[in-house]
Amino acid sequence: MNSLHVTSNREKIAMRISWYSIAVNVFLSLGKFIAGIFGHSAAMVSDAIHSASDVFATFIVMAGIKISGRASDDDHQYGHERLECVASILLSVILALTGLAIGYAGIEKILNQDTESIAIPTFLPLAAAIISIVVKEAMYWYTRHYALMLESDALMADAWHHRSDSLSSVGSFIGILGARMGYPILDPIASVVICLMILQAGYEIFMGAIDKMVDKACSKEEEDAMRAKVAEVPGVNHIDLLRTRQFGSRIFVDVEVSADDNLTLLQSHQIAESIHHSIEKDFPNVKHCMVHINPLSEVSHECYGEHRH
């Protein structure tokens, strides 16, 4: 019941953050598009398209978080957390496609027009770029804070959408300012730079999601902290094996320890229960810890060891 309450509260907070994100992106995309059209800035129009794509991306985040929060069922006995990774992968693809479209438009403008024919942007898109940088950077830190608190990969991907949009606006600002200073070619060049920034953000999000889809282990520091916690449990003679695998935003842990041969079944069970509860209590992102007790005399520590595999 407590777990269900935590999941429900997590989803409620994530939905609230996502709706804030949608409202901000709709406002900015419309404002930047108008500023780009009337201010004669290709870079600002590209920036507006990027912000508009963030609206669609946030809906994917919302769907991913909502579905991943479902309880385990007969067909998905380990839960649905990996669907957050699926949402992150979709977001990375959207980012990549958006970046490529912006880059293509910028390159086409550079190749097919003389620099003299490129309209000089007005002050309007320059002001829009400054506003966008401030707002989107604030949204990045705001969303990142809750992504870390909720340990949500999809929400973190959305935070990086805000950061990439902020970087896009920085590129737009540089391009527009350069064009106003007598270098109009810098405006479409800025679109190409924006493309590269977006592709980099998309790649990082994609690789982070893939790592959690293929059961990547936790960091060495986190595993060492778990080993230290297991070693504190009375009755544990040696840690024979500790393995971790990331499952979306959660972690599964497998532990094998050796204990005295003369312990009763009940005593061995109590040691296993102590390890199980200790790990799940002190590491909240651990979804389940499986523990196996080996008889001390039957374990070759030279072969088994405590190495990471």
Short mmCIF file of N, CA, C and O in Angstrom, two decimals, residues 151-272:
data_model
loop_
_atom_site.label_atom_id
_atom_site.label_comp_id
_atom_site.label_asym_id
_atom_site.label_seq_id
_atom_site.Cartn_x
_atom_site.Cartn_y
_atom_site.Cartn_z
N GLU A 151 13.92 10.22 -9.47
CA GLU A 151 14.75 9.24 -10.17
C GLU A 151 14.07 8.79 -11.47
O GLU A 151 13.92 7.61 -11.75
N SER A 152 13.67 9.80 -12.26
CA SER A 152 12.96 9.56 -13.51
C SER A 152 13.83 9.86 -14.71
O SER A 152 14.22 11.01 -14.93
N ASP A 153 14.13 8.84 -15.50
CA ASP A 153 14.93 9.03 -16.71
C ASP A 153 14.20 9.87 -17.75
O ASP A 153 14.79 10.71 -18.42
N ALA A 154 12.90 9.61 -17.90
CA ALA A 154 12.12 10.34 -18.88
C ALA A 154 12.04 11.82 -18.53
O ALA A 154 12.16 12.69 -19.40
N LEU A 155 11.87 12.13 -17.26
CA LEU A 155 11.81 13.52 -16.82
C LEU A 155 13.18 14.18 -16.98
O LEU A 155 13.27 15.36 -17.33
N MET A 156 14.25 13.42 -16.74
CA MET A 156 15.59 13.95 -16.96
C MET A 156 15.82 14.24 -18.44
O MET A 156 16.47 15.24 -18.81
N ALA A 157 15.30 13.38 -19.31
CA ALA A 157 15.42 13.62 -20.75
C ALA A 157 14.68 14.90 -21.13
O ALA A 157 15.15 15.67 -21.97
N ASP A 158 13.53 15.12 -20.49
CA ASP A 158 12.79 16.35 -20.75
C ASP A 158 13.56 17.57 -20.26
O ASP A 158 13.54 18.63 -20.88
N ALA A 159 14.27 17.40 -19.13
CA ALA A 159 15.11 18.50 -18.64
C ALA A 159 16.17 18.86 -19.66
O ALA A 159 16.45 20.03 -19.92
N TRP A 160 16.77 17.83 -20.26
CA TRP A 160 17.79 18.07 -21.27
C TRP A 160 17.20 18.68 -22.54
O TRP A 160 17.90 19.37 -23.28
N HIS A 161 15.92 18.45 -22.78
CA HIS A 161 15.25 19.15 -23.87
C HIS A 161 15.26 20.65 -23.59
O HIS A 161 15.51 21.46 -24.48
N HIS A 162 14.97 21.00 -22.35
CA HIS A 162 15.02 22.43 -21.98
C HIS A 162 16.43 22.98 -22.14
O HIS A 162 16.62 24.09 -22.65
N ARG A 163 17.43 22.22 -21.69
CA ARG A 163 18.82 22.68 -21.81
C ARG A 163 19.22 22.84 -23.27
O ARG A 163 19.88 23.82 -23.65
N SER A 164 18.84 21.87 -24.11
CA SER A 164 19.20 21.95 -25.53
C SER A 164 18.51 23.14 -26.19
O SER A 164 19.07 23.80 -27.08
N ASP A 165 17.29 23.45 -25.74
CA ASP A 165 16.58 24.61 -26.27
C ASP A 165 17.27 25.90 -25.82
O ASP A 165 17.36 26.88 -26.58
N SER A 166 17.77 25.89 -24.59
CA SER A 166 18.52 27.04 -24.10
C SER A 166 19.79 27.25 -24.92
O SER A 166 20.12 28.37 -25.32
N LEU A 167 20.49 26.14 -25.21
CA LEU A 167 21.70 26.21 -26.03
C LEU A 167 21.36 26.68 -27.44
O LEU A 167 22.13 27.42 -28.07
N SER A 168 20.22 26.22 -27.96
CA SER A 168 19.78 26.65 -29.28
C SER A 168 19.60 28.16 -29.32
O SER A 168 19.98 28.83 -30.28
N SER A 169 19.01 28.68 -28.25
CA SER A 169 18.77 30.12 -28.19
C SER A 169 20.08 30.90 -28.05
O SER A 169 20.19 32.02 -28.56
N VAL A 170 21.07 30.29 -27.39
CA VAL A 170 22.39 30.92 -27.31
C VAL A 170 22.99 31.01 -28.72
O VAL A 170 23.53 32.05 -29.12
N GLY A 171 22.87 29.91 -29.47
CA GLY A 171 23.35 29.91 -30.86
C GLY A 171 22.60 30.94 -31.69
O GLY A 171 23.20 31.65 -32.52
N SER A 172 21.28 31.04 -31.48
CA SER A 172 20.48 32.02 -32.21
C SER A 172 20.93 33.44 -31.88
O SER A 172 21.07 34.28 -32.77
N PHE A 173 21.17 33.67 -30.60
CA PHE A 173 21.59 35.00 -30.16
C PHE A 173 22.89 35.42 -30.83
O PHE A 173 23.02 36.53 -31.34
N ILE A 174 23.86 34.49 -30.85
CA ILE A 174 25.15 34.78 -31.48
C ILE A 174 24.98 35.05 -32.97
O ILE A 174 25.55 35.99 -33.53
N GLY A 175 24.18 34.19 -33.62
CA GLY A 175 23.96 34.35 -35.06
C GLY A 175 23.26 35.65 -35.40
O GLY A 175 23.65 36.36 -36.34
N ILE A 176 22.22 35.98 -34.64
CA ILE A 176 21.46 37.20 -34.90
C ILE A 176 22.30 38.44 -34.63
O ILE A 176 22.30 39.39 -35.41
N LEU A 177 23.04 38.40 -33.52
CA LEU A 177 23.90 39.55 -33.18
C LEU A 177 24.96 39.74 -34.26
O LEU A 177 25.23 40.88 -34.68
N GLY A 178 25.55 38.64 -34.72
CA GLY A 178 26.56 38.74 -35.78
C GLY A 178 25.97 39.29 -37.06
O GLY A 178 26.60 40.11 -37.75
N ALA A 179 24.75 38.86 -37.39
CA ALA A 179 24.09 39.34 -38.60
C ALA A 179 23.82 40.84 -38.51
O ALA A 179 23.99 41.59 -39.48
N ARG A 180 23.42 41.29 -37.32
CA ARG A 180 23.14 42.72 -37.13
C ARG A 180 24.42 43.56 -37.17
O ARG A 180 24.39 44.76 -37.39
N MET A 181 25.56 42.89 -36.92
CA MET A 181 26.84 43.60 -36.94
C MET A 181 27.47 43.59 -38.34
O MET A 181 28.60 44.04 -38.51
N GLY A 182 26.74 43.07 -39.29
CA GLY A 182 27.23 43.11 -40.67
C GLY A 182 27.67 41.78 -41.23
O GLY A 182 28.28 41.72 -42.30
N TYR A 183 27.37 40.70 -40.54
CA TYR A 183 27.73 39.36 -41.01
C TYR A 183 26.47 38.50 -41.07
O TYR A 183 26.26 37.58 -40.25
N PRO A 184 25.58 38.76 -42.06
CA PRO A 184 24.29 38.07 -42.14
C PRO A 184 24.42 36.55 -42.31
O PRO A 184 23.50 35.82 -41.92
N ILE A 185 25.52 36.09 -42.85
CA ILE A 185 25.69 34.64 -43.04
C ILE A 185 25.75 33.89 -41.71
O ILE A 185 25.51 32.68 -41.64
N LEU A 186 26.08 34.63 -40.64
CA LEU A 186 26.17 33.99 -39.33
C LEU A 186 24.82 33.48 -38.83
O LEU A 186 24.75 32.54 -38.03
N ASP A 187 23.72 34.07 -39.32
CA ASP A 187 22.39 33.64 -38.88
C ASP A 187 22.09 32.20 -39.31
O ASP A 187 21.78 31.35 -38.47
N PRO A 188 22.21 31.84 -40.61
CA PRO A 188 21.99 30.44 -40.98
C PRO A 188 23.08 29.51 -40.45
O PRO A 188 22.82 28.32 -40.19
N ILE A 189 24.31 30.05 -40.29
CA ILE A 189 25.38 29.23 -39.70
C ILE A 189 24.99 28.83 -38.28
O ILE A 189 25.26 27.71 -37.84
N ALA A 190 24.36 29.76 -37.56
CA ALA A 190 23.91 29.47 -36.21
C ALA A 190 22.91 28.31 -36.20
O ALA A 190 22.89 27.49 -35.26
N SER A 191 22.09 28.20 -37.26
CA SER A 191 21.14 27.08 -37.36
C SER A 191 21.88 25.75 -37.43
O SER A 191 21.45 24.75 -36.85
N VAL A 192 23.02 25.73 -38.15
CA VAL A 192 23.81 24.51 -38.25
C VAL A 192 24.42 24.16 -36.90
O VAL A 192 24.47 22.99 -36.49
N VAL A 193 24.91 25.18 -36.19
CA VAL A 193 25.48 24.96 -34.85
C VAL A 193 24.40 24.40 -33.91
O VAL A 193 24.65 23.48 -33.13
N ILE A 194 23.20 24.96 -34.01
CA ILE A 194 22.08 24.49 -33.19
C ILE A 194 21.81 23.02 -33.49
O ILE A 194 21.57 22.21 -32.58
N CYS A 195 21.88 22.65 -34.76
CA CYS A 195 21.68 21.25 -35.17
C CYS A 195 22.65 20.34 -34.45
O CYS A 195 22.26 19.29 -33.92
N LEU A 196 23.92 20.70 -34.42
CA LEU A 196 24.94 19.87 -33.77
C LEU A 196 24.70 19.75 -32.27
O LEU A 196 24.89 18.68 -31.69
N MET A 197 24.28 20.85 -31.64
CA MET A 197 23.98 20.82 -30.21
C MET A 197 22.83 19.87 -29.90
O MET A 197 22.87 19.09 -28.94
N ILE A 198 21.80 19.93 -30.74
CA ILE A 198 20.63 19.08 -30.54
C ILE A 198 20.99 17.61 -30.75
O ILE A 198 20.55 16.74 -29.98
N LEU A 199 21.79 17.33 -31.77
CA LEU A 199 22.20 15.95 -32.03
C LEU A 199 23.01 15.38 -30.86
O LEU A 199 22.87 14.21 -30.49
N GLN A 200 23.87 16.21 -30.27
CA GLN A 200 24.67 15.77 -29.13
C GLN A 200 23.78 15.42 -27.94
O GLN A 200 23.95 14.39 -27.29
N ALA A 201 22.79 16.29 -27.67
CA ALA A 201 21.86 16.03 -26.56
C ALA A 201 21.06 14.76 -26.82
O ALA A 201 20.86 13.94 -25.91
N GLY A 202 20.62 14.56 -28.06
CA GLY A 202 19.86 13.37 -28.41
C GLY A 202 20.68 12.10 -28.24
O GLY A 202 20.17 11.08 -27.75
N TYR A 203 21.95 12.16 -28.61
CA TYR A 203 22.83 11.00 -28.47
C TYR A 203 23.01 10.62 -27.00
O TYR A 203 22.95 9.43 -26.65
N GLU A 204 23.23 11.61 -26.15
CA GLU A 204 23.44 11.34 -24.73
C GLU A 204 22.19 10.72 -24.09
O GLU A 204 22.28 9.80 -23.28
N ILE A 205 21.03 11.24 -24.44
CA ILE A 205 19.77 10.69 -23.92
C ILE A 205 19.58 9.26 -24.40
O ILE A 205 19.20 8.37 -23.63
N PHE A 206 19.86 9.02 -25.68
CA PHE A 206 19.69 7.69 -26.26
C PHE A 206 20.60 6.67 -25.58
O PHE A 206 20.15 5.58 -25.18
N MET A 207 21.87 7.01 -25.41
CA MET A 207 22.82 6.06 -24.81
C MET A 207 22.48 5.80 -23.34
O MET A 207 22.62 4.67 -22.85
N GLY A 208 22.02 6.83 -22.63
CA GLY A 208 21.64 6.64 -21.24
C GLY A 208 20.47 5.68 -21.11
O GLY A 208 20.44 4.84 -20.20
N ALA A 209 19.50 5.79 -22.02
CA ALA A 209 18.34 4.90 -21.99
C ALA A 209 18.73 3.48 -22.38
O ALA A 209 18.27 2.50 -21.77
N ILE A 210 19.60 3.34 -23.38
CA ILE A 210 20.04 2.01 -23.82
C ILE A 210 20.77 1.29 -22.70
O ILE A 210 20.58 0.08 -22.49
N ASP A 211 21.60 2.01 -21.96
CA ASP A 211 22.33 1.39 -20.84
C ASP A 211 21.36 0.72 -19.86
O ASP A 211 21.64 -0.37 -19.35
N LYS A 212 20.24 1.38 -19.61
CA LYS A 212 19.29 0.83 -18.65
C LYS A 212 18.37 -0.22 -19.27
O LYS A 212 17.70 -0.96 -18.55
N MET A 213 18.35 -0.28 -20.58
CA MET A 213 17.56 -1.32 -21.25
C MET A 213 18.32 -2.64 -21.32
O MET A 213 17.73 -3.71 -21.47
N VAL A 214 19.65 -2.56 -21.23
CA VAL A 214 20.48 -3.78 -21.38
C VAL A 214 21.09 -4.21 -20.05
O VAL A 214 22.13 -4.86 -20.02
N ASP A 215 20.44 -3.85 -18.95
CA ASP A 215 20.85 -4.29 -17.62
C ASP A 215 22.26 -3.87 -17.24
O ASP A 215 23.03 -4.64 -16.67
N LYS A 216 22.61 -2.63 -17.55
CA LYS A 216 23.92 -2.13 -17.15
C LYS A 216 24.02 -2.10 -15.63
O LYS A 216 23.06 -1.77 -14.93
N ALA A 217 25.20 -2.44 -15.10
CA ALA A 217 25.40 -2.44 -13.65
C ALA A 217 25.45 -1.02 -13.11
O ALA A 217 25.67 -0.05 -13.85
N CYS A 218 25.23 -0.89 -11.82
CA CYS A 218 25.37 0.41 -11.16
C CYS A 218 26.84 0.82 -11.15
O CYS A 218 27.72 0.03 -11.49
N SER A 219 27.08 2.03 -10.72
CA SER A 219 28.47 2.50 -10.63
C SER A 219 29.23 1.71 -9.57
O SER A 219 28.62 1.14 -8.65
N LYS A 220 30.54 1.67 -9.70
CA LYS A 220 31.38 0.96 -8.73
C LYS A 220 31.18 1.54 -7.33
O LYS A 220 31.15 0.81 -6.34
N GLU A 221 31.01 2.86 -7.24
CA GLU A 221 30.83 3.52 -5.95
C GLU A 221 29.55 3.03 -5.27
O GLU A 221 29.54 2.77 -4.06
N GLU A 222 28.48 2.90 -6.05
CA GLU A 222 27.21 2.46 -5.47
C GLU A 222 27.29 1.00 -5.05
O GLU A 222 26.78 0.61 -4.00
N GLU A 223 27.94 0.17 -5.87
CA GLU A 223 28.09 -1.24 -5.51
C GLU A 223 28.97 -1.40 -4.27
O GLU A 223 28.70 -2.25 -3.42
N ASP A 224 30.01 -0.58 -4.17
CA ASP A 224 30.87 -0.64 -2.98
C ASP A 224 30.09 -0.26 -1.73
O ASP A 224 30.29 -0.84 -0.65
N ALA A 225 29.19 0.72 -1.86
CA ALA A 225 28.36 1.13 -0.72
C ALA A 225 27.43 -0.02 -0.31
O ALA A 225 27.20 -0.24 0.89
N MET A 226 26.92 -0.75 -1.29
CA MET A 226 26.06 -1.90 -0.99
C MET A 226 26.86 -3.01 -0.31
O MET A 226 26.39 -3.63 0.66
N ARG A 227 28.07 -3.25 -0.78
CA ARG A 227 28.93 -4.27 -0.16
C ARG A 227 29.20 -3.92 1.31
O ARG A 227 29.17 -4.79 2.19
N ALA A 228 29.46 -2.66 1.55
CA ALA A 228 29.73 -2.22 2.92
C ALA A 228 28.52 -2.45 3.80
O ALA A 228 28.64 -2.84 4.97
N LYS A 229 27.35 -2.20 3.27
CA LYS A 229 26.12 -2.40 4.03
C LYS A 229 25.88 -3.89 4.32
O LYS A 229 25.49 -4.26 5.44
N VAL A 230 26.14 -4.75 3.32
CA VAL A 230 25.97 -6.19 3.51
C VAL A 230 26.96 -6.71 4.56
O VAL A 230 26.62 -7.54 5.41
N ALA A 231 28.19 -6.20 4.52
CA ALA A 231 29.23 -6.65 5.45
C ALA A 231 28.89 -6.33 6.90
O ALA A 231 29.40 -6.98 7.82
N GLU A 232 28.03 -5.33 7.11
CA GLU A 232 27.65 -4.95 8.48
C GLU A 232 26.65 -5.92 9.11
O GLU A 232 26.45 -5.91 10.32
N VAL A 233 26.01 -6.75 8.29
CA VAL A 233 24.97 -7.65 8.81
C VAL A 233 25.61 -8.77 9.63
O VAL A 233 26.51 -9.47 9.15
N PRO A 234 25.19 -8.96 10.88
CA PRO A 234 25.74 -10.03 11.73
C PRO A 234 25.53 -11.41 11.08
O PRO A 234 24.46 -11.69 10.54
N GLY A 235 26.59 -12.23 11.12
CA GLY A 235 26.49 -13.57 10.57
C GLY A 235 27.10 -13.70 9.20
O GLY A 235 27.35 -14.82 8.72
N VAL A 236 27.34 -12.58 8.52
CA VAL A 236 27.94 -12.63 7.18
C VAL A 236 29.44 -12.81 7.33
O VAL A 236 30.13 -11.96 7.89
N ASN A 237 29.96 -13.93 6.83
CA ASN A 237 31.39 -14.21 6.92
C ASN A 237 32.15 -13.64 5.73
O ASN A 237 33.27 -13.15 5.87
N HIS A 238 31.51 -13.71 4.56
CA HIS A 238 32.20 -13.27 3.34
C HIS A 238 31.16 -12.95 2.27
O HIS A 238 30.13 -13.63 2.18
N ILE A 239 31.42 -11.91 1.50
CA ILE A 239 30.53 -11.59 0.37
C ILE A 239 31.08 -12.31 -0.85
O ILE A 239 32.15 -11.98 -1.36
N ASP A 240 30.36 -13.31 -1.31
CA ASP A 240 30.82 -14.12 -2.43
C ASP A 240 30.50 -13.47 -3.77
O ASP A 240 31.26 -13.61 -4.72
N LEU A 241 29.38 -12.78 -3.83
CA LEU A 241 28.96 -12.20 -5.11
C LEU A 241 27.97 -11.05 -4.85
O LEU A 241 27.10 -11.17 -3.98
N LEU A 242 28.12 -9.97 -5.59
CA LEU A 242 27.14 -8.89 -5.56
C LEU A 242 27.01 -8.36 -6.97
O LEU A 242 27.99 -7.87 -7.55
N ARG A 243 25.84 -8.50 -7.53
CA ARG A 243 25.59 -8.02 -8.88
C ARG A 243 24.39 -7.09 -8.89
O ARG A 243 23.44 -7.27 -8.13
N THR A 244 24.45 -6.10 -9.75
CA THR A 244 23.34 -5.15 -9.89
C THR A 244 22.98 -5.01 -11.36
O THR A 244 23.81 -5.19 -12.24
N ARG A 245 21.73 -4.67 -11.60
CA ARG A 245 21.30 -4.35 -12.96
C ARG A 245 20.22 -3.28 -12.90
O ARG A 245 19.33 -3.33 -12.05
N GLN A 246 20.38 -2.30 -13.76
CA GLN A 246 19.42 -1.20 -13.78
C GLN A 246 18.21 -1.61 -14.61
O GLN A 246 18.33 -2.16 -15.68
N PHE A 247 17.05 -1.32 -14.06
CA PHE A 247 15.78 -1.67 -14.68
C PHE A 247 14.95 -0.41 -14.77
O PHE A 247 14.18 -0.09 -13.87
N GLY A 248 15.14 0.36 -15.85
CA GLY A 248 14.51 1.66 -15.92
C GLY A 248 15.09 2.56 -14.84
O GLY A 248 16.30 2.70 -14.72
N SER A 249 14.23 3.13 -14.01
CA SER A 249 14.69 4.00 -12.93
C SER A 249 14.98 3.21 -11.65
O SER A 249 15.36 3.80 -10.65
N ARG A 250 14.80 1.89 -11.67
CA ARG A 250 15.00 1.07 -10.49
C ARG A 250 16.20 0.14 -10.67
O ARG A 250 16.78 0.05 -11.74
N ILE A 251 16.54 -0.58 -9.59
CA ILE A 251 17.71 -1.47 -9.59
C ILE A 251 17.33 -2.82 -8.98
O ILE A 251 16.61 -2.87 -7.98
N PHE A 252 17.82 -3.88 -9.59
CA PHE A 252 17.72 -5.21 -9.01
C PHE A 252 19.10 -5.61 -8.51
O PHE A 252 20.11 -5.36 -9.19
N VAL A 253 19.15 -6.23 -7.33
CA VAL A 253 20.42 -6.61 -6.72
C VAL A 253 20.41 -8.11 -6.39
O VAL A 253 19.42 -8.62 -5.84
N ASP A 254 21.49 -8.80 -6.74
CA ASP A 254 21.67 -10.21 -6.38
C ASP A 254 22.89 -10.31 -5.48
O ASP A 254 23.98 -9.84 -5.84
N VAL A 255 22.71 -10.91 -4.30
CA VAL A 255 23.80 -11.03 -3.34
C VAL A 255 23.97 -12.49 -2.92
O VAL A 255 22.98 -13.17 -2.64
N GLU A 256 25.21 -12.94 -2.89
CA GLU A 256 25.53 -14.25 -2.33
C GLU A 256 26.57 -14.05 -1.24
O GLU A 256 27.60 -13.40 -1.48
N VAL A 257 26.29 -14.58 -0.06
CA VAL A 257 27.24 -14.47 1.04
C VAL A 257 27.47 -15.87 1.63
O VAL A 257 26.63 -16.77 1.48
N SER A 258 28.60 -16.06 2.27
CA SER A 258 28.87 -17.33 2.96
C SER A 258 28.74 -17.12 4.47
O SER A 258 29.07 -16.05 4.99
N ALA A 259 28.20 -18.14 5.14
CA ALA A 259 27.99 -18.08 6.59
C ALA A 259 28.40 -19.42 7.20
O ALA A 259 28.65 -20.41 6.49
N ASP A 260 28.45 -19.43 8.50
CA ASP A 260 28.87 -20.63 9.24
C ASP A 260 28.03 -21.84 8.87
O ASP A 260 26.80 -21.77 8.79
N ASP A 261 28.71 -22.99 8.65
CA ASP A 261 28.02 -24.21 8.25
C ASP A 261 27.02 -24.69 9.30
O ASP A 261 26.04 -25.37 8.96
N ASN A 262 27.26 -24.40 10.55
CA ASN A 262 26.45 -24.96 11.63
C ASN A 262 25.18 -24.15 11.94
O ASN A 262 24.45 -24.51 12.87
N LEU A 263 24.95 -23.09 11.19
CA LEU A 263 23.73 -22.30 11.43
C LEU A 263 22.50 -23.12 11.04
O LEU A 263 22.52 -23.91 10.10
N THR A 264 21.41 -22.91 11.76
CA THR A 264 20.16 -23.58 11.40
C THR A 264 19.56 -22.89 10.19
O THR A 264 19.97 -21.78 9.79
N LEU A 265 18.57 -23.55 9.57
CA LEU A 265 17.89 -22.96 8.42
C LEU A 265 17.26 -21.62 8.82
O LEU A 265 17.33 -20.64 8.06
N LEU A 266 16.68 -21.56 10.01
CA LEU A 266 16.05 -20.33 10.47
C LEU A 266 17.07 -19.21 10.64
O LEU A 266 16.83 -18.06 10.25
N GLN A 267 18.24 -19.52 11.19
CA GLN A 267 19.28 -18.52 11.38
C GLN A 267 19.80 -18.00 10.03
O GLN A 267 20.04 -16.80 9.85
N SER A 268 19.98 -18.90 9.08
CA SER A 268 20.43 -18.50 7.74
C SER A 268 19.38 -17.61 7.08
O SER A 268 19.70 -16.60 6.43
N HIS A 269 18.11 -17.99 7.28
CA HIS A 269 17.02 -17.19 6.72
C HIS A 269 17.01 -15.79 7.32
O HIS A 269 16.79 -14.79 6.60
N GLN A 270 17.27 -15.67 8.59
CA GLN A 270 17.28 -14.37 9.26
C GLN A 270 18.40 -13.47 8.74
O GLN A 270 18.23 -12.25 8.59
N ILE A 271 19.55 -14.09 8.44
CA ILE A 271 20.66 -13.32 7.85
C ILE A 271 20.26 -12.79 6.47
O ILE A 271 20.48 -11.62 6.14
N ALA A 272 19.64 -13.68 5.67
CA ALA A 272 19.21 -13.28 4.33
C ALA A 272 18.18 -12.16 4.40
O ALA A 272 18.23 -11.19 3.63
#
